Short mmCIF file of C-alpha atoms in Angstrom, two decimals:
data_model
loop_
_atom_site.label_atom_id
_atom_site.label_comp_id
_atom_site.label_asym_id
_atom_site.label_seq_id
_atom_site.Cartn_x
_atom_site.Cartn_y
_atom_site.Cartn_z
CA MET A 23 -22.05 -12.69 14.69
CA PRO A 24 -20.59 -13.23 17.93
CA THR A 25 -18.58 -16.70 16.46
CA ILE A 26 -17.00 -13.83 13.80
CA PHE A 27 -16.09 -11.13 16.15
CA LEU A 28 -14.33 -13.88 18.73
CA VAL A 29 -12.25 -15.12 15.55
CA ILE A 30 -11.78 -11.27 14.60
CA CYS A 31 -10.44 -10.27 18.06
CA ASN A 32 -8.24 -13.51 18.43
CA GLN A 33 -6.11 -12.42 15.43
CA ILE A 34 -5.71 -8.69 16.12
CA PHE A 35 -4.70 -9.34 19.41
CA SER A 36 -1.99 -12.22 18.25
CA GLU A 37 -0.48 -9.42 16.31
CA MET A 38 -0.82 -6.13 18.14
CA ASP A 39 1.07 -3.95 20.88
CA THR A 40 -1.77 -3.58 24.15
CA ILE A 41 -2.27 -0.21 22.94
CA TYR A 42 -3.68 -0.96 19.86
CA ARG A 43 -5.40 -3.89 20.88
CA ILE A 44 -7.53 -1.41 22.91
CA GLN A 45 -8.35 0.77 20.03
CA THR A 46 -8.94 -1.69 17.35
CA LEU A 47 -11.67 -3.74 20.27
CA PHE A 48 -13.40 -0.64 20.75
CA LEU A 49 -13.23 -0.01 16.69
CA LEU A 50 -14.59 -3.59 16.26
CA ILE A 51 -16.99 -3.21 18.50
CA VAL A 52 -18.69 -0.37 17.25
CA VAL A 53 -18.61 -1.88 13.65
CA LEU A 54 -20.64 -5.15 14.64
CA SER A 55 -23.33 -3.30 16.48
CA SER A 56 -23.92 -1.03 13.51
CA CYS A 57 -24.30 -3.74 10.68
CA GLY A 58 -26.22 -3.02 8.10
CA LYS A 59 -26.09 1.06 8.35
CA PRO A 60 -24.03 4.02 6.95
CA GLN A 61 -20.83 4.08 9.09
CA PRO A 62 -20.37 7.72 10.63
CA HIS A 63 -16.94 6.32 12.30
CA ALA A 64 -15.63 4.81 8.90
CA SER A 65 -13.13 7.58 9.16
CA ILE A 66 -11.62 6.72 12.12
CA LEU A 67 -11.49 2.78 11.05
CA LEU A 68 -9.54 4.15 7.76
CA ALA A 69 -7.21 6.28 10.01
CA GLN A 70 -6.64 3.36 12.25
CA ALA A 71 -5.93 1.31 9.10
CA GLU A 72 -3.17 3.08 8.19
CA GLN A 73 -1.45 3.23 11.40
CA LEU A 74 -1.45 -0.40 11.16
CA ILE A 75 -0.80 -1.09 7.63
CA GLU A 76 2.87 -1.19 8.00
CA ASN A 77 3.65 -3.52 10.84
CA TYR A 78 0.34 -5.07 11.38
CA PRO A 79 -1.12 -5.45 7.52
CA ASP A 80 -3.51 -8.05 8.55
CA SER A 81 -5.45 -6.37 11.36
CA ALA A 82 -5.31 -3.11 8.89
CA LEU A 83 -7.35 -5.42 6.10
CA MET A 84 -9.72 -6.42 8.73
CA LEU A 85 -10.59 -2.87 9.58
CA ILE A 86 -10.45 -1.97 5.96
CA ASP A 87 -13.30 -5.02 5.56
CA SER A 88 -15.21 -3.99 8.28
CA ILE A 89 -16.41 -0.74 6.21
CA TYR A 90 -19.09 -2.16 4.52
CA TYR A 91 -20.77 0.92 2.82
CA PRO A 92 -17.40 2.83 2.03
CA GLU A 93 -19.18 4.96 -1.15
CA LYS A 94 -21.67 6.11 1.68
CA SER A 95 -19.75 6.70 4.61
CA PHE A 96 -17.33 8.88 3.07
CA ASN A 97 -16.59 12.10 1.32
CA LYS A 98 -15.32 11.77 -2.47
CA LYS A 99 -11.16 12.44 -1.00
CA ASP A 100 -11.66 9.95 1.70
CA TYR A 101 -13.18 7.60 -0.59
CA MET A 102 -10.34 8.07 -2.60
CA TYR A 103 -8.47 7.22 0.02
CA TYR A 104 -10.12 4.32 1.23
CA CYS A 105 -10.03 2.72 -2.54
CA LEU A 106 -5.99 3.12 -2.34
CA VAL A 107 -5.64 2.20 1.17
CA ARG A 108 -7.54 -0.88 0.43
CA VAL A 109 -5.12 -2.18 -2.08
CA GLN A 110 -2.36 -0.90 -0.40
CA ALA A 111 -3.23 -3.57 2.39
CA ARG A 112 -4.46 -6.63 0.28
CA HIS A 113 -0.97 -6.69 -1.67
CA LYS A 114 1.03 -6.46 1.59
CA ASN A 115 -1.19 -9.32 2.58
CA TYR A 116 -0.15 -11.12 -0.65
CA LEU A 117 -3.68 -11.35 -2.22
CA PRO A 118 -4.93 -10.78 -5.64
CA ILE A 119 -5.63 -7.17 -6.98
CA SER A 120 -6.27 -7.39 -10.59
CA GLU A 121 -9.70 -6.37 -10.18
CA ASP A 122 -8.92 -3.49 -7.97
CA THR A 123 -9.76 -1.16 -10.92
CA LEU A 124 -10.93 1.74 -8.40
CA ILE A 125 -6.92 2.54 -7.78
CA PHE A 126 -7.09 3.90 -11.28
CA GLU A 127 -9.82 6.41 -10.24
CA ALA A 128 -8.01 7.39 -7.39
CA LYS A 129 -4.67 7.48 -9.18
CA LYS A 130 -6.41 10.36 -11.16
CA TYR A 131 -8.02 12.00 -8.10
CA PHE A 132 -5.04 12.50 -6.35
CA THR A 133 -2.91 13.40 -9.17
CA LYS A 134 -5.23 15.64 -10.59
CA LYS A 135 -7.12 17.42 -7.24
CA SER A 136 -4.64 17.24 -4.59
CA ASN A 137 -1.63 18.69 -3.35
CA ASP A 138 -0.57 15.82 -1.45
CA PHE A 139 2.61 14.46 -3.61
CA GLU A 140 3.14 11.36 -1.03
CA THR A 141 -0.32 9.99 -1.63
CA ALA A 142 -0.15 10.77 -5.53
CA ALA A 143 2.78 8.75 -5.64
CA LEU A 144 1.20 5.70 -3.53
CA ALA A 145 -1.99 5.87 -6.13
CA CYS A 146 0.61 5.80 -8.98
CA TYR A 147 2.34 2.92 -7.54
CA TYR A 148 -0.43 0.72 -6.74
CA SER A 149 -2.08 1.50 -10.03
CA GLY A 150 1.09 0.38 -11.63
CA TRP A 151 0.77 -3.22 -9.40
CA VAL A 152 -2.87 -3.79 -10.53
CA HIS A 153 -1.84 -3.44 -14.40
CA ARG A 154 1.21 -5.79 -13.57
CA GLU A 155 -1.12 -8.23 -12.45
CA GLN A 156 -2.93 -7.80 -15.27
CA GLY A 157 -0.13 -8.62 -17.62
CA ASP A 158 0.22 -4.59 -18.33
CA LEU A 159 3.89 -4.23 -18.70
CA ASN A 160 3.64 -0.45 -20.73
CA GLN A 161 0.91 0.80 -18.80
CA ALA A 162 2.59 -0.25 -15.60
CA ILE A 163 6.11 1.14 -16.55
CA LEU A 164 4.03 4.61 -17.04
CA ASP A 165 2.48 4.24 -13.60
CA TYR A 166 5.61 3.79 -11.91
CA THR A 167 7.32 6.59 -14.04
CA ASP A 168 4.61 8.79 -12.45
CA ALA A 169 5.16 7.47 -9.17
CA THR A 170 8.10 8.66 -9.63
CA SER A 171 7.79 12.07 -10.30
CA TYR A 172 5.50 12.80 -7.07
CA ALA A 173 7.57 10.84 -5.04
CA ASP A 174 10.33 13.06 -6.14
CA LYS A 175 8.78 16.01 -4.92
CA THR A 176 8.52 14.50 -1.40
CA ASN A 177 11.33 14.40 1.25
CA ASN A 178 10.24 9.98 1.57
CA THR A 179 13.77 8.59 0.62
CA ALA A 180 11.83 5.18 1.71
CA LEU A 181 9.05 5.71 -1.00
CA LYS A 182 11.64 6.60 -3.23
CA GLY A 183 13.68 3.38 -3.01
CA LEU A 184 10.35 1.67 -3.11
CA ILE A 185 9.31 2.50 -6.11
CA GLN A 186 12.83 2.49 -8.01
CA TYR A 187 12.93 -1.19 -6.53
CA ASN A 188 10.17 -2.24 -7.89
CA THR A 189 10.85 -0.76 -11.48
CA GLY A 190 13.51 -2.67 -11.35
CA THR A 191 11.79 -6.01 -10.52
CA LEU A 192 9.11 -5.32 -13.41
CA PHE A 193 11.89 -4.82 -15.61
CA ARG A 194 14.10 -7.88 -14.75
CA SER A 195 10.73 -9.93 -14.90
CA HIS A 196 10.54 -8.99 -18.46
CA GLY A 197 14.02 -9.10 -19.59
CA LEU A 198 15.05 -5.70 -19.42
CA PHE A 199 18.41 -6.66 -17.24
CA ASP A 200 20.29 -3.29 -17.77
CA GLU A 201 17.02 -1.20 -17.36
CA ALA A 202 16.47 -3.23 -14.05
CA LEU A 203 20.01 -2.57 -12.93
CA LEU A 204 19.77 0.77 -12.84
CA ASN A 205 16.77 0.87 -10.96
CA TYR A 206 18.23 -1.39 -8.27
CA GLN A 207 21.23 1.17 -8.30
CA LEU A 208 19.04 4.19 -7.71
CA ALA A 209 16.96 2.09 -5.03
CA GLU A 210 19.85 1.43 -3.20
CA GLN A 211 21.46 4.85 -3.45
CA LEU A 212 17.91 6.19 -2.06
CA TYR A 213 17.91 3.24 0.86
CA LEU A 214 21.58 4.12 1.90
CA GLN A 215 20.16 7.93 2.49
CA SER A 216 18.42 5.96 5.81
CA PRO A 217 20.61 2.97 6.48
CA GLU A 218 19.12 2.18 9.70
CA ASP A 219 15.47 2.57 8.58
CA ASN A 220 16.32 0.50 5.29
CA ARG A 221 18.84 -2.16 6.06
CA ASP A 222 16.80 -4.74 4.72
CA LYS A 223 15.80 -3.59 2.13
CA GLN A 224 19.80 -2.53 1.20
CA VAL A 225 20.54 -6.21 1.75
CA HIS A 226 17.44 -7.12 -1.26
CA CYS A 227 19.50 -4.45 -3.54
CA GLN A 228 22.51 -5.32 -3.30
CA SER A 229 21.82 -9.24 -3.58
CA GLU A 230 19.78 -8.27 -6.72
CA ILE A 231 22.36 -6.17 -8.11
CA GLY A 232 24.88 -8.89 -7.92
CA GLN A 233 22.49 -11.05 -9.49
CA MET A 234 22.19 -8.42 -12.31
CA PHE A 235 26.24 -8.84 -12.88
CA MET A 236 26.52 -12.57 -13.06
CA LEU A 237 23.89 -12.69 -15.80
#
């Protein structure tokens, strides 16, 4: 156990700012001292992973994977959210997610029993990614369409753009170039609403649009 602990800490410390290092070190100490038992602090680990997932996805995944008994440690809503964040973290670390089918249950939960439209949109979006990796194009498109409908109820233009962009890449990968172009253009328009925050994403969209016109 000490060796594992040192490896985890070294990885996290190499990536994180000081304040996150201290918080995460404390959480990992608690985790490693309570292995084999349901974790009353699991919600704290999940919240910390959520904070880190955009900038430190490796560290976020370590925290998610340190939750050993999620079914026993969370209530229904938090367990569904754990399933979502776990898929999100794995995807951001370029790991396969085709077998992460609990995201389908999370999608059903957040679209039927929650008024959190942003979380519902993310659950639909990552359901689309799982179906996409499974090779189910039709269901992936339906999931992305659902994700769009929920994202449209939020003010999160970055999320809207992300969904449109990846819908475009899905269409393009299957030779549906006209549909792909439309989604890339929609994504670019959304990213332009917050240009300072989405400059790199705008460049990607513009590159994809340029390639579409060359086909």
